[in-house]
Amino acid sequence: EYSAISCRAHSASITEYGGVGDGATLNTKAFQDAVNQLSRQYGSNGGAQLVVPAGRWLTGSFNLTNHFTLYLHRDAVLLASQDINEWPIIDPLPSYGRGRDAPGGRYISLIFGSNLTDVVVTGDNGTIDGQGALWWQQFHRKKLKHTRPYLIEIMHSDNIQISNLTLVNSPSWNIHPVYSSNIVVQGITIIAPVTSPNTDGINPDSCTNTRIEDCYIVSGDDCVAVKSGWDEYGIAYGMPTKQLIIRRLTCISPYSATIALGSEMSGGIQDVRAEDIVAINTESGIRIKTAVGRGGYVKDIYVRGMTLHTMKWVFKMNGDYGSHADNNYDPNALPVIQGINYRDIVAENVTMAARLEGISGDSFTGICISNVTIGMANKAKKVPWTCTDVEGITSNVTPPPCQLLADQGPQKMCDFPKESLPIGTTVFQKCSYSTMKYL
């Protein structure tokens, strides 16, 4: 049994479509044939699930379909093909205007879907192995003509579940829901070398009503990065990320953030609620990244209950992140950063409590930090807080914050919304598949 937003009336194994799980046979056609045939037969009649049994299943990219479940057995490993020809080029995201690694198009993700509804990618903790070393090498050698693929990308879709899987060695980002709504990402383990480039964990991008929970992420970039488009392209597309829950996340990322907001936030980010977060040996606890030219906003951000150990910074805000899509950004497009609430945080072995840098003439406002205890490392910076172009208040924070964040005495508690978001109460069904038939 497993939990899902929808159960399916019909089930089939990839072996019925010619799949061979020997780690050497290429199964791209088998996967795409299976999805297409199941869609035709059952798409409008109870939906279908495709079961991937134990084995090592080498495949290139394939597209999902509506009312569909992809289920990975605990001993199933999807191996991403190392033949670059197995990865078609698709258009850049309209809210980015170009690829992240190179101008122009991008390689399609390993598991991809667009304009879909009611899709589940799950398993009994089966594995998706991106075999990313080849791509990381090409990136470092500046040999890439297009942007690296992600492991799972779902675009323009609604009612999506990605759960109970282990993702390893992604070429770039791991999970990327974009221009989508009503998304649950749950029980995911993500592992990549901490030096691997841009192996972000989970990046909700211009999405509404998203829930990320019970995930364990070790990566070379931000464990969760909240995004909504890049400079003038993101401003023009105008689709924010809002109503986002992040809870029970464990992160290890020595060179990046536990949770990052931005830097591509030009469509706006609003109403993010993060709680019960653990990070170890990670660069920062929560980070806001933006720049002149981004426009957009980051507002109504609520974080409570973080436990952090061995950090460079607990809080970081950068108004000078740079990194522009091109030189056509509007220098008058200033981001609005306001209503940032952090509370109930304990950190140990910290190099610097906070580095908060707004934009001159565009201060980051409405910052509230309360009930925070930061134990400094033996080799900590002499000045634990640095603040420029920020405004706000603090209460019961150790070591004492900078003067721009005026101490309100011990009674003030920063906000965290009491009412729940719709996605926070999604009801799951108990689903099953016939084990005798496939395993």
Coordinates of C-alpha atoms in Angstrom, one line a residue:
E1 CA 0.0 0.0 0.0
Y2 CA 1.0 3.6 -0.5
S3 CA -0.6 7.0 0.0
A4 CA -1.5 9.1 -3.0
I5 CA -3.8 12.0 -4.0
S6 CA -5.5 9.5 -6.4
C7 CA -5.5 5.7 -6.8
R8 CA -5.7 4.1 -10.3
A9 CA -8.0 1.6 -11.7
H10 CA -5.4 -0.1 -13.9
S11 CA -1.9 -1.2 -13.4
A12 CA 0.9 -2.4 -15.7
S13 CA 4.6 -3.2 -15.4
I14 CA 7.3 -1.6 -17.6
T15 CA 8.3 -5.2 -18.6
E16 CA 5.0 -5.5 -20.5
Y17 CA 6.2 -2.8 -22.8
G18 CA 9.7 -4.3 -23.5
G19 CA 11.5 -2.8 -20.5
V20 CA 14.7 -4.6 -19.5
G21 CA 16.2 -3.8 -16.1
D22 CA 19.8 -5.0 -16.7
G23 CA 21.4 -1.5 -16.4
A24 CA 22.6 -1.7 -20.0
T25 CA 19.5 -1.9 -22.3
L26 CA 18.1 1.5 -23.2
N27 CA 14.5 1.7 -22.1
T28 CA 13.5 5.2 -23.3
K29 CA 11.1 3.8 -25.9
A30 CA 9.6 1.3 -23.5
F31 CA 8.8 4.0 -21.0
Q32 CA 7.3 6.4 -23.5
D33 CA 5.3 3.6 -25.2
A34 CA 4.0 2.5 -21.8
V35 CA 2.9 6.0 -20.8
N36 CA 1.3 6.6 -24.2
Q37 CA -0.6 3.3 -24.4
L38 CA -1.8 3.5 -20.8
S39 CA -3.0 7.0 -21.4
R40 CA -4.9 6.0 -24.5
Q41 CA -6.5 3.0 -22.9
Y42 CA -7.2 4.3 -19.4
G43 CA -6.6 8.1 -19.3
S44 CA -10.3 8.9 -19.2
N45 CA -11.3 5.6 -17.4
G46 CA -9.9 5.5 -13.9
G47 CA -6.3 6.3 -14.9
A48 CA -3.3 4.0 -14.8
Q49 CA -0.2 3.3 -12.9
L50 CA 3.1 2.1 -14.4
V51 CA 5.1 -0.1 -12.0
V52 CA 8.9 -0.2 -12.3
P53 CA 10.0 -3.5 -10.6
A54 CA 13.4 -4.2 -9.0
G55 CA 16.2 -3.7 -11.5
R56 CA 18.4 -1.1 -13.1
W57 CA 16.5 0.7 -15.8
L58 CA 18.6 2.8 -18.1
T59 CA 16.5 5.5 -19.8
G60 CA 16.6 8.8 -21.5
S61 CA 13.9 11.4 -21.0
F62 CA 10.2 10.5 -21.1
N63 CA 6.9 12.5 -20.7
L64 CA 4.2 11.7 -18.3
T65 CA 0.4 12.0 -18.9
N66 CA -2.8 12.9 -17.1
H67 CA -4.3 10.7 -14.3
F68 CA -1.1 8.7 -14.1
T69 CA 1.1 7.2 -11.4
L70 CA 4.7 6.1 -11.9
Y71 CA 5.6 3.8 -9.1
L72 CA 9.2 2.6 -8.3
H73 CA 9.8 -0.6 -6.4
R74 CA 12.2 -0.2 -3.5
D75 CA 14.9 -2.0 -5.5
A76 CA 14.2 -0.2 -8.7
V77 CA 16.8 2.3 -10.0
L78 CA 16.1 4.5 -13.0
L79 CA 19.5 5.3 -14.5
A80 CA 19.6 8.5 -16.6
S81 CA 21.3 7.9 -20.0
Q82 CA 24.7 9.3 -20.5
D83 CA 24.1 9.7 -24.2
I84 CA 23.4 13.4 -24.7
N85 CA 21.3 12.6 -27.8
E86 CA 18.8 10.9 -25.6
W87 CA 18.0 14.4 -24.1
P88 CA 16.0 16.6 -26.6
I89 CA 16.4 20.3 -26.4
I90 CA 13.3 22.3 -25.4
D91 CA 12.7 26.1 -25.2
P92 CA 13.9 28.1 -22.3
L93 CA 11.4 28.9 -19.6
P94 CA 9.5 32.1 -20.7
S95 CA 10.0 33.6 -17.2
Y96 CA 13.7 33.2 -17.6
G97 CA 14.2 34.2 -21.2
R98 CA 17.2 31.9 -21.6
G99 CA 18.8 28.8 -20.1
R100 CA 20.6 29.0 -16.7
D101 CA 23.8 27.5 -18.0
A102 CA 23.9 28.9 -21.5
P103 CA 21.8 31.2 -23.7
G104 CA 19.0 29.5 -25.6
G105 CA 17.3 26.2 -25.0
R106 CA 17.7 23.5 -22.4
Y107 CA 17.9 19.8 -22.2
I108 CA 14.5 18.3 -21.2
S109 CA 14.3 16.8 -17.8
L110 CA 14.5 13.0 -17.2
I111 CA 10.9 12.8 -16.1
F112 CA 8.9 15.6 -17.7
G113 CA 5.3 16.6 -18.0
S114 CA 3.5 19.7 -19.2
N115 CA -0.2 20.8 -19.1
L116 CA -1.1 17.8 -16.9
T117 CA -3.5 17.2 -14.1
D118 CA -3.5 14.5 -11.4
V119 CA 0.0 13.0 -11.7
V120 CA 1.8 10.9 -9.0
V121 CA 5.5 10.0 -9.1
T122 CA 6.2 7.8 -6.1
G123 CA 7.4 4.5 -4.9
D124 CA 8.6 2.4 -2.0
N125 CA 11.7 4.6 -1.8
G126 CA 13.0 3.5 -5.2
T127 CA 15.9 5.5 -6.7
I128 CA 16.4 7.9 -9.6
D129 CA 20.1 8.2 -10.5
G130 CA 20.9 11.2 -12.7
Q131 CA 24.5 10.0 -13.3
G132 CA 25.4 13.7 -13.2
A133 CA 29.2 13.5 -13.1
L134 CA 29.4 13.8 -16.9
W135 CA 27.3 16.9 -16.9
W136 CA 29.1 18.5 -13.9
Q137 CA 32.4 18.0 -15.8
Q138 CA 31.0 19.6 -19.0
F139 CA 29.7 22.5 -16.9
H140 CA 33.1 23.1 -15.2
R141 CA 34.9 22.9 -18.6
K142 CA 32.4 25.4 -20.0
K143 CA 31.5 22.9 -22.8
L144 CA 27.8 23.1 -22.5
K145 CA 25.8 24.6 -25.3
H146 CA 22.5 24.2 -23.5
T147 CA 21.3 24.1 -19.9
R148 CA 21.7 20.8 -18.0
P149 CA 18.6 18.7 -17.5
Y150 CA 16.8 18.3 -14.2
L151 CA 15.6 15.0 -12.8
I152 CA 11.9 15.8 -12.5
E153 CA 10.2 18.8 -14.0
I154 CA 6.4 19.4 -14.1
M155 CA 5.2 22.5 -16.0
H156 CA 1.8 24.2 -16.3
S157 CA 0.2 21.4 -14.3
D158 CA -2.2 20.9 -11.4
N159 CA -2.6 18.3 -8.6
I160 CA 0.9 16.8 -8.6
Q161 CA 2.5 14.5 -6.0
I162 CA 6.2 13.5 -5.9
S163 CA 6.9 11.3 -2.9
N164 CA 8.9 8.5 -1.3
L165 CA 11.8 8.4 -3.7
T166 CA 15.6 8.8 -3.5
L167 CA 17.2 11.1 -6.1
V168 CA 20.9 10.9 -6.5
N169 CA 23.5 12.7 -8.6
S170 CA 21.2 15.0 -10.6
P171 CA 22.9 16.8 -13.5
S172 CA 21.5 20.0 -12.0
W173 CA 18.3 20.8 -10.0
N174 CA 16.5 17.8 -8.7
I175 CA 12.7 18.6 -8.5
H176 CA 11.3 21.6 -10.4
P177 CA 7.6 22.3 -10.4
V178 CA 7.0 25.4 -12.5
Y179 CA 3.9 27.4 -13.4
S180 CA 1.9 24.8 -11.5
S181 CA -0.5 24.5 -8.5
N182 CA -1.5 22.1 -5.8
I183 CA 1.7 20.2 -5.4
V184 CA 2.9 17.9 -2.7
V185 CA 6.6 16.9 -2.4
Q186 CA 6.9 14.4 0.4
G187 CA 9.3 11.9 1.8
I188 CA 12.1 12.6 -0.7
T189 CA 15.7 11.9 -0.1
I190 CA 18.1 13.8 -2.3
I191 CA 21.9 13.1 -2.4
A192 CA 24.6 14.8 -4.5
P193 CA 28.2 15.6 -3.8
V194 CA 28.4 18.9 -1.8
T195 CA 30.7 20.2 -4.5
S196 CA 28.5 19.4 -7.4
P197 CA 27.3 22.5 -9.3
N198 CA 23.7 23.7 -9.0
T199 CA 22.3 20.5 -7.6
D200 CA 19.5 22.3 -5.8
G201 CA 17.1 20.0 -4.0
I202 CA 13.5 21.2 -4.6
N203 CA 12.8 24.4 -6.5
P204 CA 9.1 25.5 -6.6
D205 CA 9.0 28.2 -9.3
S206 CA 6.0 30.3 -10.1
C207 CA 3.8 27.8 -8.2
T208 CA 0.7 28.2 -6.0
N209 CA -0.3 26.0 -3.1
T210 CA 2.8 23.8 -2.7
R211 CA 3.7 21.6 0.3
I212 CA 7.2 20.2 0.8
E213 CA 7.6 18.0 3.8
D214 CA 9.6 15.2 5.4
C215 CA 12.6 15.5 3.1
Y216 CA 16.3 14.9 3.6
I217 CA 18.6 16.7 1.3
V218 CA 22.4 16.7 0.9
S219 CA 23.5 18.9 -2.1
G220 CA 25.9 21.2 -3.8
D221 CA 23.4 24.1 -3.8
D222 CA 20.3 25.3 -1.9
C223 CA 18.3 22.5 -0.4
V224 CA 15.1 24.4 -1.2
A225 CA 15.1 27.4 -3.5
V226 CA 11.9 29.3 -4.1
K227 CA 11.8 31.1 -7.4
S228 CA 9.6 33.0 -9.8
G229 CA 11.5 34.2 -12.9
W230 CA 14.5 36.2 -13.9
D231 CA 14.7 40.0 -14.3
E232 CA 12.6 41.5 -17.2
Y233 CA 11.4 38.0 -18.3
G234 CA 10.1 37.2 -14.9
I235 CA 8.5 40.6 -14.5
A236 CA 6.7 40.2 -17.8
Y237 CA 5.5 36.7 -17.1
G238 CA 4.3 37.9 -13.7
M239 CA 3.5 34.6 -12.0
P240 CA 4.5 34.5 -8.3
T241 CA 5.2 31.6 -6.0
K242 CA 2.7 31.8 -3.2
Q243 CA 1.1 29.7 -0.5
L244 CA 4.1 27.5 0.1
I245 CA 4.6 25.2 3.1
I246 CA 8.0 23.8 3.9
R247 CA 8.2 21.5 7.0
R248 CA 10.3 18.8 8.6
L249 CA 13.2 19.4 6.2
T250 CA 16.8 18.2 7.0
C251 CA 19.5 19.9 5.0
I252 CA 23.3 19.5 4.6
S253 CA 24.8 22.0 2.1
P254 CA 28.2 23.5 3.1
Y255 CA 28.2 26.1 0.3
S256 CA 24.6 27.1 0.1
A257 CA 21.3 27.8 2.0
T258 CA 18.9 25.5 3.7
I259 CA 16.0 27.6 2.3
A260 CA 16.7 30.3 -0.3
L261 CA 14.2 32.8 -1.6
G262 CA 15.5 34.0 -5.1
S263 CA 17.6 35.0 -6.6
E264 CA 15.2 34.7 -9.5
M265 CA 12.1 36.2 -7.8
S266 CA 11.0 38.7 -10.4
G267 CA 7.4 37.3 -10.5
G268 CA 7.2 37.7 -6.7
I269 CA 7.2 35.3 -3.7
Q270 CA 4.5 35.6 -1.0
D271 CA 3.1 33.7 1.9
V272 CA 5.9 31.1 2.6
R273 CA 5.6 29.1 5.8
A274 CA 8.5 27.1 7.0
E275 CA 8.7 25.2 10.2
D276 CA 10.6 22.3 11.9
I277 CA 13.8 22.7 9.9
V278 CA 17.1 21.1 10.7
A279 CA 20.4 22.0 9.0
I280 CA 23.9 20.8 9.7
N281 CA 27.1 22.0 8.2
T282 CA 25.3 24.4 5.9
E283 CA 26.3 27.8 4.7
S284 CA 23.1 29.7 5.8
G285 CA 19.8 28.9 7.5
I286 CA 17.5 31.2 5.5
R287 CA 18.6 33.4 2.7
I288 CA 17.0 36.1 0.5
K289 CA 18.8 36.7 -2.7
T290 CA 17.9 39.6 -5.0
A291 CA 19.3 42.5 -7.0
V292 CA 18.6 45.8 -8.8
G293 CA 16.8 44.8 -12.0
R294 CA 14.9 41.9 -10.4
G295 CA 11.8 43.8 -9.6
G296 CA 9.2 41.6 -8.0
Y297 CA 8.8 41.1 -4.3
V298 CA 9.5 38.8 -1.4
K299 CA 6.9 39.3 1.3
D300 CA 4.9 37.6 4.1
I301 CA 7.6 35.1 4.9
Y302 CA 7.2 33.1 8.1
V303 CA 9.8 30.8 9.6
R304 CA 9.7 29.1 13.0
G305 CA 11.4 26.2 14.7
M306 CA 14.9 25.9 13.1
T307 CA 17.7 23.8 14.7
L308 CA 21.0 24.6 13.1
H309 CA 24.5 23.3 13.7
T310 CA 27.8 24.4 12.2
M311 CA 26.7 27.3 10.0
K312 CA 28.5 30.2 8.3
W313 CA 25.4 32.5 8.7
V314 CA 22.0 31.9 10.3
F315 CA 20.3 34.7 8.4
K316 CA 21.5 36.2 5.2
M317 CA 20.0 38.8 2.8
N318 CA 21.7 40.0 -0.3
G319 CA 20.5 42.9 -2.4
D320 CA 23.5 42.8 -4.7
Y321 CA 23.3 39.2 -6.0
G322 CA 23.8 40.2 -9.6
S323 CA 23.7 37.3 -12.1
H324 CA 21.4 38.8 -14.8
A325 CA 19.7 37.0 -17.7
D326 CA 21.2 39.7 -20.1
N327 CA 22.0 43.4 -20.1
N328 CA 18.4 44.4 -20.9
Y329 CA 17.2 44.4 -17.3
D330 CA 15.6 47.6 -16.0
P331 CA 17.9 49.3 -13.5
N332 CA 14.7 51.0 -12.0
A333 CA 13.1 47.6 -11.3
L334 CA 13.8 47.4 -7.6
P335 CA 12.6 44.4 -5.5
V336 CA 10.3 44.9 -2.6
I337 CA 11.4 42.9 0.4
Q338 CA 9.0 43.2 3.4
G339 CA 7.3 41.3 6.1
I340 CA 10.0 38.8 6.9
N341 CA 9.3 36.9 10.2
Y342 CA 11.8 34.5 11.8
R343 CA 11.3 33.0 15.3
D344 CA 12.1 30.1 17.6
I345 CA 15.6 29.3 16.3
V346 CA 18.5 27.6 18.0
A347 CA 21.9 27.5 16.3
E348 CA 25.3 26.3 17.4
N349 CA 28.9 26.7 16.2
V350 CA 28.0 29.7 14.0
T351 CA 30.7 31.9 12.3
M352 CA 28.4 34.9 11.9
A353 CA 24.9 35.4 13.2
A354 CA 23.6 37.4 10.2
R355 CA 24.6 39.5 7.2
L356 CA 21.7 41.5 6.1
E357 CA 22.3 43.8 3.1
G358 CA 19.4 45.6 1.5
I359 CA 19.6 48.0 -1.5
S360 CA 20.6 51.6 -1.1
G361 CA 17.3 53.6 -1.5
D362 CA 15.3 50.4 -1.4
S363 CA 15.5 49.1 2.2
F364 CA 14.3 45.7 3.2
T365 CA 11.5 46.4 5.7
G366 CA 9.2 44.8 8.2
I367 CA 11.9 42.3 9.4
C368 CA 11.0 40.6 12.7
I369 CA 13.3 38.2 14.5
S370 CA 12.3 36.8 17.9
N371 CA 13.3 34.0 20.4
V372 CA 16.6 33.2 18.6
T373 CA 19.7 31.8 20.4
I374 CA 22.9 31.6 18.4
G375 CA 26.0 30.0 19.8
M376 CA 29.0 31.4 18.2
A377 CA 32.0 29.2 17.0
N378 CA 35.4 29.6 18.6
K379 CA 36.7 31.3 15.4
A380 CA 33.6 33.4 14.9
K381 CA 33.7 36.9 13.4
K382 CA 34.2 39.6 16.0
V383 CA 31.0 41.4 14.8
P384 CA 28.3 38.8 14.8
W385 CA 25.7 41.0 12.9
T386 CA 26.2 43.3 10.0
C387 CA 23.2 45.2 8.6
T388 CA 22.8 47.8 5.9
D389 CA 19.6 49.2 4.3
V390 CA 17.3 47.0 6.5
E391 CA 14.5 48.0 8.9
G392 CA 12.8 45.9 11.6
I393 CA 12.6 44.7 15.1
T394 CA 13.9 41.9 17.3
S395 CA 13.0 40.4 20.6
N396 CA 15.0 37.9 22.8
V397 CA 17.8 37.4 20.3
T398 CA 21.3 36.4 21.3
P399 CA 23.9 37.7 20.5
P400 CA 22.4 41.2 20.4
P401 CA 21.4 42.2 16.8
C402 CA 22.4 45.4 15.0
Q403 CA 20.9 48.7 15.8
L404 CA 18.8 48.8 12.6
L405 CA 16.7 45.9 14.2
A406 CA 15.5 47.6 17.3
D407 CA 15.1 45.4 20.4
Q408 CA 11.4 45.4 21.6
G409 CA 12.1 43.7 24.9
P410 CA 11.4 40.0 25.7
Q411 CA 7.6 39.9 25.1
K412 CA 7.4 40.5 21.3
M413 CA 6.8 37.4 19.2
C414 CA 7.0 37.5 15.4
D415 CA 4.0 36.4 13.4
F416 CA 3.2 32.9 12.1
P417 CA -0.2 32.4 10.5
K418 CA -2.7 30.4 12.6
E419 CA -5.1 29.4 9.8
S420 CA -3.8 26.6 7.5
L421 CA -3.3 26.8 3.8
P422 CA -5.5 24.5 1.6
I423 CA -2.6 22.4 0.5
G424 CA -1.7 21.7 4.2
T425 CA -4.8 19.6 4.7
T426 CA -4.8 17.5 1.4
V427 CA -6.4 14.2 2.0
F428 CA -4.5 11.1 0.7
Q429 CA -6.0 7.8 -0.3
K430 CA -4.6 4.4 0.4
C431 CA -3.6 2.8 -2.9
S432 CA -2.1 -0.5 -3.8
Y433 CA -0.7 -2.5 -6.7
S434 CA -0.7 -6.2 -7.3
T435 CA 2.7 -7.3 -6.0
M436 CA 2.3 -10.9 -7.2
K437 CA 2.0 -9.7 -10.8
Y438 CA 5.1 -7.6 -11.0
L439 CA 7.7 -8.6 -8.5

